[in-house]
Short mmCIF file of C-alpha atoms in Angstrom, two decimals:
data_model
loop_
_atom_site.label_atom_id
_atom_site.label_comp_id
_atom_site.label_asym_id
_atom_site.label_seq_id
_atom_site.Cartn_x
_atom_site.Cartn_y
_atom_site.Cartn_z
CA MET P 63 0.00 0.00 0.00
CA ASN P 64 1.18 3.51 -0.76
CA ILE P 65 2.62 4.96 2.47
CA LYS P 66 0.63 8.21 2.08
CA ILE P 67 -2.67 6.33 1.80
CA PHE P 68 -1.73 4.17 4.79
CA LEU P 69 -1.01 7.23 6.92
CA LEU P 70 -4.26 8.92 5.79
CA LEU P 71 -6.37 5.89 6.70
CA SER P 72 -4.62 5.64 10.06
CA LEU P 73 -5.39 9.28 10.83
CA LEU P 74 -9.01 8.79 9.81
CA ALA P 75 -9.33 5.79 12.08
CA ILE P 76 -7.76 7.65 15.01
CA SER P 77 -10.07 10.63 14.54
CA GLY P 78 -13.20 8.45 14.22
CA ILE P 79 -13.94 9.63 10.67
CA THR P 80 -14.81 6.95 8.11
CA ALA P 81 -13.14 6.58 4.74
CA VAL P 82 -14.80 7.84 1.56
CA GLY P 83 -17.80 5.69 0.56
CA GLN P 84 -18.40 4.57 4.15
CA GLN P 85 -20.75 5.98 6.74
CA GLU P 86 -20.87 5.66 10.51
CA ALA P 87 -23.95 3.84 11.79
CA THR P 88 -25.98 3.92 14.98
CA ALA P 89 -28.44 1.56 16.65
CA LEU P 90 -31.99 2.66 17.34
CA THR P 91 -34.54 1.15 19.68
CA PHE P 92 -38.18 2.16 19.96
CA SER P 93 -40.70 2.47 22.75
CA ILE P 94 -44.21 2.66 21.29
CA SER P 95 -47.34 3.24 23.34
CA VAL P 96 -51.01 3.88 22.73
CA ASN P 97 -52.43 7.25 23.77
CA ASP P 98 -55.29 7.05 26.29
CA GLU P 99 -57.78 8.50 23.80
CA MET P 100 -56.87 5.79 21.25
CA LYS P 101 -57.08 2.74 23.53
CA ALA P 102 -60.79 2.09 22.99
CA SER P 103 -60.35 1.89 19.21
CA PHE P 104 -57.01 0.06 19.25
CA ASN P 105 -57.04 -3.36 17.54
CA PRO P 106 -54.48 -5.71 19.14
CA ASP P 107 -53.68 -7.34 15.77
CA GLY P 108 -52.16 -5.35 12.95
CA ARG P 109 -49.07 -4.38 11.00
CA LEU P 110 -46.63 -1.84 12.36
CA LEU P 111 -44.97 0.43 9.82
CA ILE P 112 -42.07 2.60 10.96
CA TYR P 113 -40.95 5.40 8.65
CA LEU P 114 -37.60 7.22 8.70
CA SER P 115 -37.42 10.25 6.42
CA LYS P 116 -34.60 12.72 5.87
CA THR P 117 -37.10 15.49 5.17
CA GLU P 118 -39.74 16.96 7.47
CA LYS P 119 -42.42 17.48 4.82
CA PRO P 120 -44.46 15.68 3.73
CA GLU P 121 -45.06 13.56 6.81
CA PRO P 122 -42.82 10.47 6.76
CA ARG P 123 -45.83 8.21 6.16
CA TYR P 124 -46.40 10.03 2.87
CA SER P 125 -42.77 10.27 1.79
CA SER P 126 -41.54 8.58 -1.37
CA VAL P 127 -39.07 5.77 -0.83
CA PHE P 128 -37.74 6.04 -4.38
CA ASP P 129 -35.44 9.03 -3.94
CA GLY P 130 -33.22 7.56 -1.22
CA LYS P 131 -34.51 9.98 1.40
CA ALA P 132 -37.17 7.84 3.10
CA PHE P 133 -37.27 4.27 4.37
CA ILE P 134 -40.04 1.96 5.62
CA PHE P 135 -39.93 -1.01 8.00
CA GLY P 136 -42.89 -3.36 8.40
CA LYS P 137 -43.78 -6.18 10.79
CA ASN P 138 -46.96 -7.89 12.01
CA PHE P 139 -47.82 -7.88 15.73
CA HIS P 140 -50.51 -9.84 17.51
CA ASN P 141 -52.15 -9.48 20.92
CA TRP P 142 -50.69 -6.02 21.48
CA LYS P 143 -52.62 -4.89 24.54
CA PRO P 144 -53.64 -1.19 24.54
CA ASN P 145 -51.88 -0.59 27.86
CA GLU P 146 -48.70 -2.34 26.73
CA ILE P 147 -45.66 -0.30 25.77
CA LYS P 148 -43.99 -2.14 22.91
CA GLU P 149 -40.20 -2.18 23.15
CA ILE P 150 -38.61 -2.72 19.73
CA SER P 151 -35.00 -3.44 18.97
CA GLY P 152 -33.18 -4.13 15.73
CA ASP P 153 -33.99 -7.78 15.12
CA ASN P 154 -33.71 -9.14 11.60
CA ASP P 155 -37.30 -10.12 10.83
CA TRP P 156 -38.48 -6.69 9.67
CA ILE P 157 -39.38 -6.30 6.01
CA LYS P 158 -37.69 -3.10 4.87
CA THR P 159 -36.81 -0.88 1.94
CA SER P 160 -33.32 -0.06 3.22
CA GLU P 161 -30.15 -2.14 3.02
CA TRP P 162 -29.53 -1.44 6.71
CA ASP P 163 -31.53 -2.31 9.81
CA PHE P 164 -32.24 -0.62 13.15
CA ASN P 165 -28.87 -1.81 14.45
CA SER P 166 -27.00 0.09 11.74
CA VAL P 167 -28.82 3.31 10.84
CA PRO P 168 -26.54 5.65 8.87
CA GLN P 169 -25.77 8.80 10.82
CA GLY P 170 -27.88 11.85 10.08
CA THR P 171 -31.06 13.69 10.94
CA TYR P 172 -34.32 11.77 10.46
CA TYR P 173 -38.00 12.33 11.07
CA VAL P 174 -39.54 9.17 12.52
CA GLN P 175 -43.20 8.19 12.46
CA ALA P 176 -45.15 4.99 13.10
CA LEU P 177 -48.42 3.80 11.56
CA TRP P 178 -50.59 1.02 12.99
CA VAL P 179 -52.47 -0.72 10.16
CA GLN P 180 -55.42 -2.26 11.99
CA ASN P 181 -58.29 -1.72 9.56
CA ARG P 182 -57.55 -4.16 6.71
CA ASP P 183 -61.08 -5.58 6.73
CA ALA P 184 -62.45 -2.15 5.84
CA GLU P 185 -59.79 -0.95 3.38
CA SER P 186 -56.78 -2.48 1.71
CA ARG P 187 -54.15 0.23 1.99
CA SER P 188 -52.13 1.62 4.90
CA ASN P 189 -52.92 5.33 5.04
CA THR P 190 -56.67 4.80 5.23
CA PRO P 191 -59.44 5.68 7.72
CA GLY P 192 -59.40 3.88 11.05
CA ASN P 193 -55.65 3.31 11.15
CA LEU P 194 -53.61 4.99 13.89
CA TYR P 195 -50.42 6.99 13.61
CA THR P 196 -47.95 8.92 15.73
CA THR P 197 -46.71 12.44 15.25
CA ALA P 198 -43.28 12.68 13.63
CA VAL P 199 -40.25 12.90 15.92
CA GLU P 200 -36.98 14.48 14.84
CA ILE P 201 -33.83 12.57 15.81
CA ASN P 202 -30.14 12.75 15.06
CA THR P 203 -28.46 9.37 14.91
CA ASN P 204 -25.13 10.52 16.28
CA LYS P 205 -25.49 8.09 19.17
CA THR P 206 -27.39 4.98 20.19
CA GLN P 207 -30.77 6.08 21.46
CA LEU P 208 -34.31 5.16 22.41
CA VAL P 209 -37.06 6.73 20.27
CA LYS P 210 -40.38 7.19 22.05
CA LEU P 211 -43.56 7.23 19.95
CA SER P 212 -47.23 7.18 20.89
CA PHE P 213 -50.27 6.47 18.74
CA SER P 214 -52.25 9.64 19.24
CA GLU P 215 -53.99 10.21 15.90
CA THR P 216 -56.64 8.37 13.85
CA ILE P 217 -56.96 8.76 10.10
CA PRO P 218 -60.46 10.27 9.75
CA GLU P 219 -63.32 8.94 7.69
CA ARG P 220 -63.79 10.34 4.21
CA LYS P 221 -66.42 12.93 3.50
CA LEU P 222 -67.74 14.75 0.46
CA GLU P 223 -67.83 18.48 -0.09
CA ASP P 224 -71.16 20.01 0.82
CA HIS P 225 -72.60 21.19 -2.50
CA GLU P 226 -76.09 21.18 -3.98
CA LEU P 227 -74.90 19.26 -7.06
CA VAL P 228 -73.06 16.55 -5.10
CA GLU P 229 -74.68 13.32 -3.90
CA TYR P 230 -73.31 10.33 -2.02
CA PHE P 231 -74.39 6.82 -3.07
CA GLU P 232 -73.89 3.55 -1.20
CA MET P 233 -75.49 0.13 -1.45
CA GLU P 234 -74.85 -3.35 -0.16
CA SER P 235 -73.84 -5.67 -2.99
CA PRO P 236 -75.71 -9.00 -2.76
CA VAL P 237 -73.32 -10.74 -5.15
CA LEU P 238 -70.15 -9.58 -3.34
CA THR P 239 -71.70 -10.19 0.07
CA ASP P 240 -72.52 -13.76 -0.94
CA TRP P 241 -69.05 -14.30 -2.46
CA TRP P 242 -67.16 -12.97 0.60
CA ASN P 243 -69.70 -14.26 3.16
CA LYS P 244 -69.77 -10.85 4.83
CA SER P 245 -71.46 -7.53 4.13
CA MET P 246 -69.80 -5.80 1.16
CA HIS P 247 -70.76 -2.31 0.03
CA LEU P 248 -70.36 -0.33 -3.18
CA LYS P 249 -69.83 3.43 -2.97
CA ALA P 250 -69.89 6.29 -5.46
CA SER P 251 -70.32 10.02 -5.66
CA VAL P 252 -72.61 11.75 -8.13
CA LEU P 253 -72.10 15.11 -9.82
CA LEU P 254 -75.45 16.41 -11.03
CA PRO P 255 -75.83 18.82 -13.96
CA SER P 256 -76.83 22.39 -13.19
CA GLY P 257 -80.42 21.93 -14.42
CA TYR P 258 -81.14 18.70 -12.57
CA LYS P 259 -83.18 20.02 -9.66
CA ASN P 260 -85.16 22.50 -11.75
CA ASN P 261 -86.28 19.81 -14.20
CA PRO P 262 -87.83 17.05 -12.05
CA ASP P 263 -89.31 15.20 -15.03
CA LYS P 264 -86.21 15.18 -17.20
CA LYS P 265 -84.01 12.09 -17.61
CA TYR P 266 -80.29 12.34 -18.21
CA PRO P 267 -77.40 10.55 -19.93
CA VAL P 268 -74.64 9.31 -17.64
CA ARG P 269 -70.88 9.17 -17.59
CA TYR P 270 -69.16 6.63 -15.31
CA ASN P 271 -65.74 7.91 -14.34
CA VAL P 272 -63.05 5.47 -13.18
CA ALA P 273 -60.17 6.81 -11.11
CA GLY P 274 -56.44 6.45 -11.46
CA TYR P 275 -54.95 3.77 -9.24
CA GLY P 276 -56.71 3.48 -5.89
CA GLY P 277 -58.85 6.58 -6.48
CA ARG P 278 -61.86 6.88 -4.25
CA TYR P 279 -65.33 8.31 -4.73
CA THR P 280 -64.17 11.41 -2.80
CA ARG P 281 -62.12 12.61 -5.79
CA ILE P 282 -65.22 14.58 -6.74
CA ASN P 283 -64.05 17.04 -4.06
CA SER P 284 -61.15 18.26 -6.19
CA LEU P 285 -63.54 19.17 -9.01
CA ILE P 286 -65.91 20.99 -6.67
CA LYS P 287 -62.95 23.03 -5.39
CA ASN P 288 -61.81 23.81 -8.93
CA GLU P 289 -63.26 27.26 -9.58
CA GLU P 290 -62.58 27.17 -13.32
CA PHE P 291 -64.33 23.83 -13.78
CA MET P 292 -67.30 24.72 -11.57
CA SER P 293 -67.75 28.07 -13.28
CA TRP P 294 -68.06 26.17 -16.56
CA TRP P 295 -70.16 23.34 -15.08
CA THR P 296 -72.79 25.68 -13.70
CA SER P 297 -72.95 27.75 -16.90
CA GLU P 298 -75.40 27.32 -19.78
CA ASP P 299 -72.54 25.99 -21.94
CA ALA P 300 -71.96 22.85 -19.87
CA PRO P 301 -73.51 19.52 -20.95
CA GLN P 302 -76.47 18.24 -19.00
CA ILE P 303 -74.84 14.90 -18.16
CA ILE P 304 -74.69 13.11 -14.81
CA THR P 305 -71.22 11.92 -13.76
CA VAL P 306 -70.88 8.96 -11.40
CA PHE P 307 -67.45 8.68 -9.77
CA LEU P 308 -66.89 4.98 -9.12
CA ASP P 309 -64.95 3.84 -6.07
CA GLY P 310 -61.67 2.03 -6.66
CA GLU P 311 -61.44 0.22 -3.33
CA GLY P 312 -61.18 -3.58 -3.33
CA PRO P 313 -59.94 -6.31 -1.00
CA PHE P 314 -56.43 -6.33 -2.53
CA GLY P 315 -56.17 -2.72 -3.65
CA ASP P 316 -58.03 -1.29 -6.62
CA CYS P 317 -60.82 -3.68 -7.63
CA TYR P 318 -60.55 -2.71 -11.33
CA GLN P 319 -64.35 -3.09 -11.61
CA LEU P 320 -64.02 -6.61 -13.06
CA ASP P 321 -64.68 -10.17 -11.93
CA SER P 322 -61.68 -11.83 -10.30
CA GLU P 323 -60.89 -15.16 -8.68
CA ASN P 324 -59.38 -13.25 -5.77
CA SER P 325 -61.40 -10.09 -5.27
CA GLY P 326 -64.76 -11.47 -6.35
CA PRO P 327 -67.40 -10.54 -8.96
CA TYR P 328 -66.86 -6.77 -9.11
CA GLY P 329 -67.79 -6.65 -12.80
CA GLU P 330 -71.13 -8.29 -12.09
CA ALA P 331 -71.67 -6.04 -9.09
CA LEU P 332 -71.08 -2.96 -11.24
CA THR P 333 -73.14 -3.89 -14.27
CA LYS P 334 -76.02 -5.75 -12.61
CA GLU P 335 -76.31 -4.02 -9.26
CA LEU P 336 -74.77 -0.55 -9.00
CA ILE P 337 -75.61 0.73 -12.49
CA PRO P 338 -79.30 -0.29 -12.45
CA GLN P 339 -79.79 1.07 -8.94
CA ILE P 340 -78.01 4.36 -9.47
CA GLU P 341 -79.74 4.98 -12.80
CA LYS P 342 -83.12 4.42 -11.20
CA GLN P 343 -82.36 6.67 -8.24
CA TYR P 344 -81.01 9.63 -10.24
CA ARG P 345 -83.41 9.80 -13.19
CA ILE P 346 -80.87 8.48 -15.68
CA GLU P 347 -82.17 7.37 -19.06
CA GLY P 348 -81.00 3.83 -18.35
CA THR P 349 -80.15 2.75 -21.89
CA ALA P 350 -76.81 1.68 -23.33
CA LYS P 351 -77.01 4.51 -25.89
CA SER P 352 -76.87 7.10 -23.12
CA ARG P 353 -74.21 5.40 -20.97
CA PHE P 354 -70.48 6.19 -21.26
CA VAL P 355 -67.30 5.40 -19.35
CA ASP P 356 -63.94 7.14 -19.04
CA GLY P 357 -60.78 7.43 -17.00
CA CYS P 358 -57.02 7.79 -17.01
CA SER P 359 -54.21 5.39 -16.03
CA THR P 360 -55.96 2.61 -14.09
CA GLY P 361 -59.17 4.38 -15.07
CA GLY P 362 -58.02 4.32 -18.69
CA TRP P 363 -57.51 0.56 -18.58
CA VAL P 364 -60.75 -0.12 -16.72
CA SER P 365 -62.85 2.07 -19.01
CA LEU P 366 -61.42 0.33 -22.08
CA ALA P 367 -61.81 -3.10 -20.47
CA LEU P 368 -65.45 -2.41 -19.56
CA GLN P 369 -66.19 -1.34 -23.13
CA LEU P 370 -64.48 -4.46 -24.52
CA ILE P 371 -65.89 -6.97 -22.05
CA TYR P 372 -69.38 -5.43 -21.81
CA PRO P 373 -69.61 -3.97 -25.33
CA GLU P 374 -73.38 -3.61 -25.29
CA THR P 375 -73.55 -2.01 -21.86
CA PHE P 376 -71.70 1.19 -22.79
CA ASN P 377 -71.91 3.44 -25.83
CA GLY P 378 -68.36 4.71 -25.73
CA CYS P 379 -65.18 4.84 -23.69
CA TRP P 380 -62.63 7.63 -23.38
CA SER P 381 -59.46 5.89 -22.27
CA TYR P 382 -56.39 7.97 -21.42
CA SER P 383 -52.95 6.46 -20.72
CA PRO P 384 -54.36 3.02 -19.88
CA ASP P 385 -52.36 0.44 -17.92
CA PRO P 386 -50.72 -2.21 -20.14
CA VAL P 387 -53.27 -3.51 -22.64
CA SER P 388 -50.91 -6.35 -23.58
CA PHE P 389 -48.97 -8.38 -21.06
CA ALA P 390 -46.31 -9.05 -23.66
CA LYS P 391 -45.38 -5.47 -22.80
CA MET P 392 -46.33 -5.21 -19.15
CA GLN P 393 -44.38 -1.98 -18.87
CA LEU P 394 -40.99 -3.45 -19.92
CA VAL P 395 -41.77 -7.04 -18.91
CA ASN P 396 -43.02 -9.76 -21.22
CA VAL P 397 -44.77 -11.99 -18.69
CA TYR P 398 -45.15 -14.74 -21.28
CA GLN P 399 -41.48 -14.96 -22.27
CA ASN P 400 -39.20 -13.21 -19.77
CA GLU P 401 -37.71 -15.27 -16.95
CA ASN P 402 -37.34 -12.34 -14.55
CA ALA P 403 -39.34 -9.17 -13.94
CA PHE P 404 -36.63 -7.25 -12.11
CA TYR P 405 -33.75 -7.75 -14.54
CA ASN P 406 -33.74 -7.81 -18.32
CA ASP P 407 -31.84 -10.41 -20.34
CA ARG P 408 -28.67 -8.31 -20.10
CA GLY P 409 -28.80 -8.18 -16.33
CA TYR P 410 -29.94 -4.55 -16.05
CA LEU P 411 -32.59 -3.47 -13.57
CA ARG P 412 -35.84 -2.75 -15.35
CA PRO P 413 -37.14 0.74 -14.64
CA SER P 414 -40.79 1.18 -13.76
CA MET P 415 -40.97 4.94 -14.17
CA ARG P 416 -39.11 7.55 -16.22
CA ASP P 417 -39.43 11.24 -16.99
CA ILE P 418 -40.50 12.31 -20.47
CA TYR P 419 -36.85 12.55 -21.53
CA GLY P 420 -36.22 8.91 -20.65
CA GLU P 421 -34.39 9.36 -17.35
CA PRO P 422 -35.41 6.48 -15.01
CA ARG P 423 -37.03 7.42 -11.70
CA PHE P 424 -37.26 4.01 -9.99
CA SER P 425 -37.15 0.32 -10.82
CA ILE P 426 -39.74 -2.45 -10.63
CA LYS P 427 -37.59 -4.07 -7.96
CA GLN P 428 -37.71 -0.92 -5.82
CA GLU P 429 -41.46 -0.74 -6.33
CA ILE P 430 -41.97 -4.36 -5.27
CA THR P 431 -39.63 -3.98 -2.30
CA ALA P 432 -41.81 -1.13 -1.02
CA GLU P 433 -44.99 -3.13 -1.59
CA ASN P 434 -43.47 -6.10 0.25
CA VAL P 435 -43.15 -3.88 3.32
CA GLU P 436 -46.79 -2.79 3.06
CA GLY P 437 -48.20 -6.30 2.59
CA TYR P 438 -49.41 -8.17 5.67
CA SER P 439 -48.12 -11.38 4.03
CA ASN P 440 -44.70 -9.67 3.80
CA THR P 441 -45.13 -9.59 0.03
CA TYR P 442 -46.63 -7.29 -2.58
CA VAL P 443 -49.50 -9.78 -2.95
CA THR P 444 -51.32 -8.14 -0.02
CA SER P 445 -49.84 -4.64 -0.24
CA GLY P 446 -52.89 -2.91 -1.64
CA GLY P 447 -50.44 -1.30 -4.07
CA GLN P 448 -50.32 -1.24 -7.85
CA TRP P 449 -48.59 -4.58 -8.42
CA GLY P 450 -50.63 -6.19 -5.67
CA ALA P 451 -53.86 -5.14 -7.34
CA TRP P 452 -52.75 -6.20 -10.82
CA ASN P 453 -51.74 -9.55 -9.37
CA ALA P 454 -55.05 -9.99 -7.52
CA LEU P 455 -57.06 -9.32 -10.68
CA TYR P 456 -55.04 -11.32 -13.19
CA SER P 457 -53.65 -14.27 -11.17
CA PRO P 458 -55.41 -17.42 -9.94
CA LYS P 459 -56.16 -17.99 -6.28
CA GLY P 460 -53.47 -19.97 -4.47
CA LYS P 461 -53.80 -22.82 -1.99
CA ASP P 462 -53.20 -20.33 0.84
CA GLY P 463 -56.27 -18.34 -0.24
CA LEU P 464 -54.15 -15.48 -1.55
CA PRO P 465 -53.45 -14.54 -5.17
CA VAL P 466 -50.61 -16.53 -6.75
CA PRO P 467 -47.70 -14.10 -7.25
CA ILE P 468 -46.84 -13.50 -10.89
CA PHE P 469 -43.20 -13.31 -9.87
CA ASP P 470 -41.12 -14.01 -6.79
CA PRO P 471 -41.27 -11.02 -4.41
CA VAL P 472 -37.54 -11.17 -3.69
CA THR P 473 -35.87 -12.52 -6.83
CA GLY P 474 -38.34 -11.41 -9.50
CA ALA P 475 -38.48 -14.86 -11.15
CA VAL P 476 -41.65 -15.06 -13.29
CA ASN P 477 -44.23 -17.76 -12.53
CA LYS P 478 -45.19 -19.14 -15.96
CA GLU P 479 -48.31 -20.91 -14.69
CA ALA P 480 -49.64 -17.66 -13.27
CA ALA P 481 -48.74 -15.92 -16.52
CA GLU P 482 -51.02 -18.30 -18.42
CA HIS P 483 -53.91 -17.18 -16.23
CA TRP P 484 -53.11 -13.54 -16.98
CA GLU P 485 -54.00 -14.10 -20.65
CA LYS P 486 -57.70 -13.90 -19.77
CA TYR P 487 -57.25 -10.21 -18.93
CA ASP P 488 -54.88 -9.34 -21.77
CA LEU P 489 -57.02 -6.80 -23.66
CA LEU P 490 -55.16 -7.23 -26.94
CA LYS P 491 -55.55 -11.01 -26.83
CA HIS P 492 -59.20 -10.65 -25.81
CA THR P 493 -59.93 -8.27 -28.67
CA ALA P 494 -58.07 -10.30 -31.29
CA SER P 495 -59.60 -13.65 -30.32
CA ASN P 496 -63.16 -12.24 -30.28
CA TRP P 497 -63.01 -9.74 -33.12
CA PRO P 498 -65.62 -11.28 -35.49
CA GLU P 499 -68.27 -11.03 -32.78
CA LEU P 500 -66.83 -8.10 -30.84
CA GLY P 501 -65.87 -5.78 -33.68
CA PRO P 502 -69.37 -4.77 -34.83
CA LYS P 503 -70.34 -3.92 -31.25
CA LEU P 504 -67.40 -1.52 -30.85
CA GLN P 505 -67.91 0.69 -33.86
CA GLY P 506 -67.83 4.35 -32.89
CA LYS P 507 -67.12 3.53 -29.24
CA ILE P 508 -63.32 3.46 -28.78
CA ASN P 509 -61.48 6.71 -28.00
CA ILE P 510 -57.93 6.36 -26.67
CA TRP P 511 -55.17 8.87 -25.96
CA MET P 512 -51.57 8.01 -25.09
CA GLY P 513 -48.49 10.11 -24.54
CA ASP P 514 -45.61 8.68 -26.55
CA MET P 515 -43.27 9.22 -23.59
CA ASP P 516 -45.62 7.73 -21.03
CA ASN P 517 -43.87 7.77 -17.66
CA PHE P 518 -44.67 4.09 -17.06
CA TYR P 519 -43.86 2.79 -20.57
CA LEU P 520 -47.54 2.18 -21.28
CA ASN P 521 -47.23 3.46 -24.84
CA ASN P 522 -45.38 0.26 -25.81
CA ALA P 523 -48.38 -2.02 -25.33
CA MET P 524 -50.74 0.56 -26.81
CA ARG P 525 -48.65 0.68 -30.00
CA ASP P 526 -49.30 -3.05 -30.41
CA PHE P 527 -53.02 -2.57 -29.74
CA ASP P 528 -53.13 0.26 -32.26
CA GLU P 529 -51.35 -1.84 -34.88
CA TYR P 530 -53.86 -4.64 -34.43
CA MET P 531 -56.87 -2.32 -34.66
CA LYS P 532 -55.54 -0.69 -37.83
CA ASN P 533 -55.35 -4.10 -39.53
CA THR P 534 -58.76 -5.43 -38.53
CA THR P 535 -61.26 -6.56 -41.13
CA ASN P 536 -64.92 -7.60 -41.04
CA PRO P 537 -65.38 -5.01 -39.71
CA LYS P 538 -62.57 -2.52 -40.13
CA SER P 539 -62.17 -0.84 -36.75
CA ASP P 540 -62.90 2.88 -36.52
CA ALA P 541 -61.22 3.19 -33.10
CA GLN P 542 -59.74 6.63 -32.48
CA ILE P 543 -56.27 6.09 -31.00
CA GLU P 544 -54.11 9.18 -30.67
CA PHE P 545 -50.42 9.33 -29.71
CA THR P 546 -48.87 12.66 -28.77
CA PRO P 547 -45.07 13.02 -28.99
CA MET P 548 -43.15 13.97 -25.83
CA LYS P 549 -46.22 13.76 -23.62
CA GLY P 550 -46.25 11.86 -20.35
CA HIS P 551 -48.76 9.96 -18.27
CA CYS P 552 -52.29 11.42 -18.28
CA SER P 553 -50.97 14.87 -19.23
CA ASN P 554 -53.81 15.50 -21.72
CA TYR P 555 -56.65 14.21 -19.56
CA SER P 556 -59.48 16.67 -18.94
CA HIS P 557 -62.92 16.18 -17.39
CA LYS P 558 -64.20 19.12 -19.41
CA LYS P 559 -62.88 17.68 -22.67
CA VAL P 560 -64.40 14.24 -22.04
CA LEU P 561 -67.78 15.67 -21.10
CA THR P 562 -67.76 17.93 -24.16
CA GLU P 563 -66.97 15.02 -26.49
CA ILE P 564 -69.68 12.86 -24.93
CA GLN P 565 -72.16 15.67 -25.57
CA GLN P 566 -70.97 15.92 -29.17
CA LYS P 567 -71.67 12.23 -29.62
CA LEU P 568 -75.13 12.61 -28.09
CA ASP P 569 -75.84 15.49 -30.48
CA GLU P 570 -74.77 13.37 -33.46
CA MET P 571 -77.15 10.61 -32.38
CA GLU P 572 -80.21 12.85 -32.46
#
């Protein structure tokens, strides 16, 4: 070794400073209690999530783990008595997003917060009503220390904005209740047109809006708070169309509004229960000619899938930036041919998100690692996240009663048997195999927009779908599929634009 380097390293060691590329680490222990006001609502069984973030805002429980500034640890606990103070040390059985554990936390300033996920029967995700959380505590890991946290806050129930044009809808679903053997409810919010209450004998066309991933019926609130939209909506220029905002909640994340071996008959519940009931209650015309569906991202995929699978139920879909419509290009994964979802054939990590200039933001492996922490099974299968929901919809039910994972949660190895089951939900395969019967029912009904630099690589699958539709015969498809250069995910989506185009179609039908 060069004598100068040797002397430098010796001095560093004597002074307690680490060499370049290394970082001193500290052990953390936790003492977690339940605030007196929370004890009555505290469920002794749940999943504890501990967040460490290098930034104060947003709260650690909302921080992104994909920028290297926030980390999540997850572990199930049972029989945690409300009066018990849980002492936690750095054992190795935590599922985590970091490469280090509580025994070796890199030195620095962190904001620490805990979340108690105790309400899984009601909702599938972590930051949802009924779950408890602590306030964030600032620490500096310059020494071994005990971090004291107390569950003092409850995530509140959702509520809609108070507005004369807003209605809340809820019904028990007989078919889902029977399937799950417990009471299951469907929820939605309704945006009425400005003339609704002054025309008690008039019947209206309807637009069913499907949210982006995990979107809830409360997303109507953002429109009500949008002064520009509401000024237009309450003007004489706005279409007289009722919008129903469907709820995305399901047992394993977003239900995707379709029948599933794992989540149950959500497609049947929508088409045979919710739609008939809501159209009766709100003076909707109740015919397929006056019924439309739209959405972006997950909502883009669901709206297109509903139009393809129930072609005679809807008279048109407006699908923006839909999730992968072909699983041969499930983002950058070919689930039918690739051996591994995390790494491509050259051994490179597959990105899951990019900016519109192609710069990767995070990988599929990072995404799954985070979902593994959230999942009560210690895997993404029960995370309530994006991959968990895709997997619940497309995969068969396993012997353990949970969805069969499409790929290994740690290694990324693809399960070929599960992939075969996914074919049923491959929209390109479905369309191609049923075109002689399906094609005539879709004429004039398919409207799709896609940014050609979609942030989640969704344009790849849509290019294949577009190519197929352009080459159809008997009949020749008239699907309107638009690609816009250098546009990203959902960047052209507009409620006003969709409503205006639906009205144009209604005018053409007269």
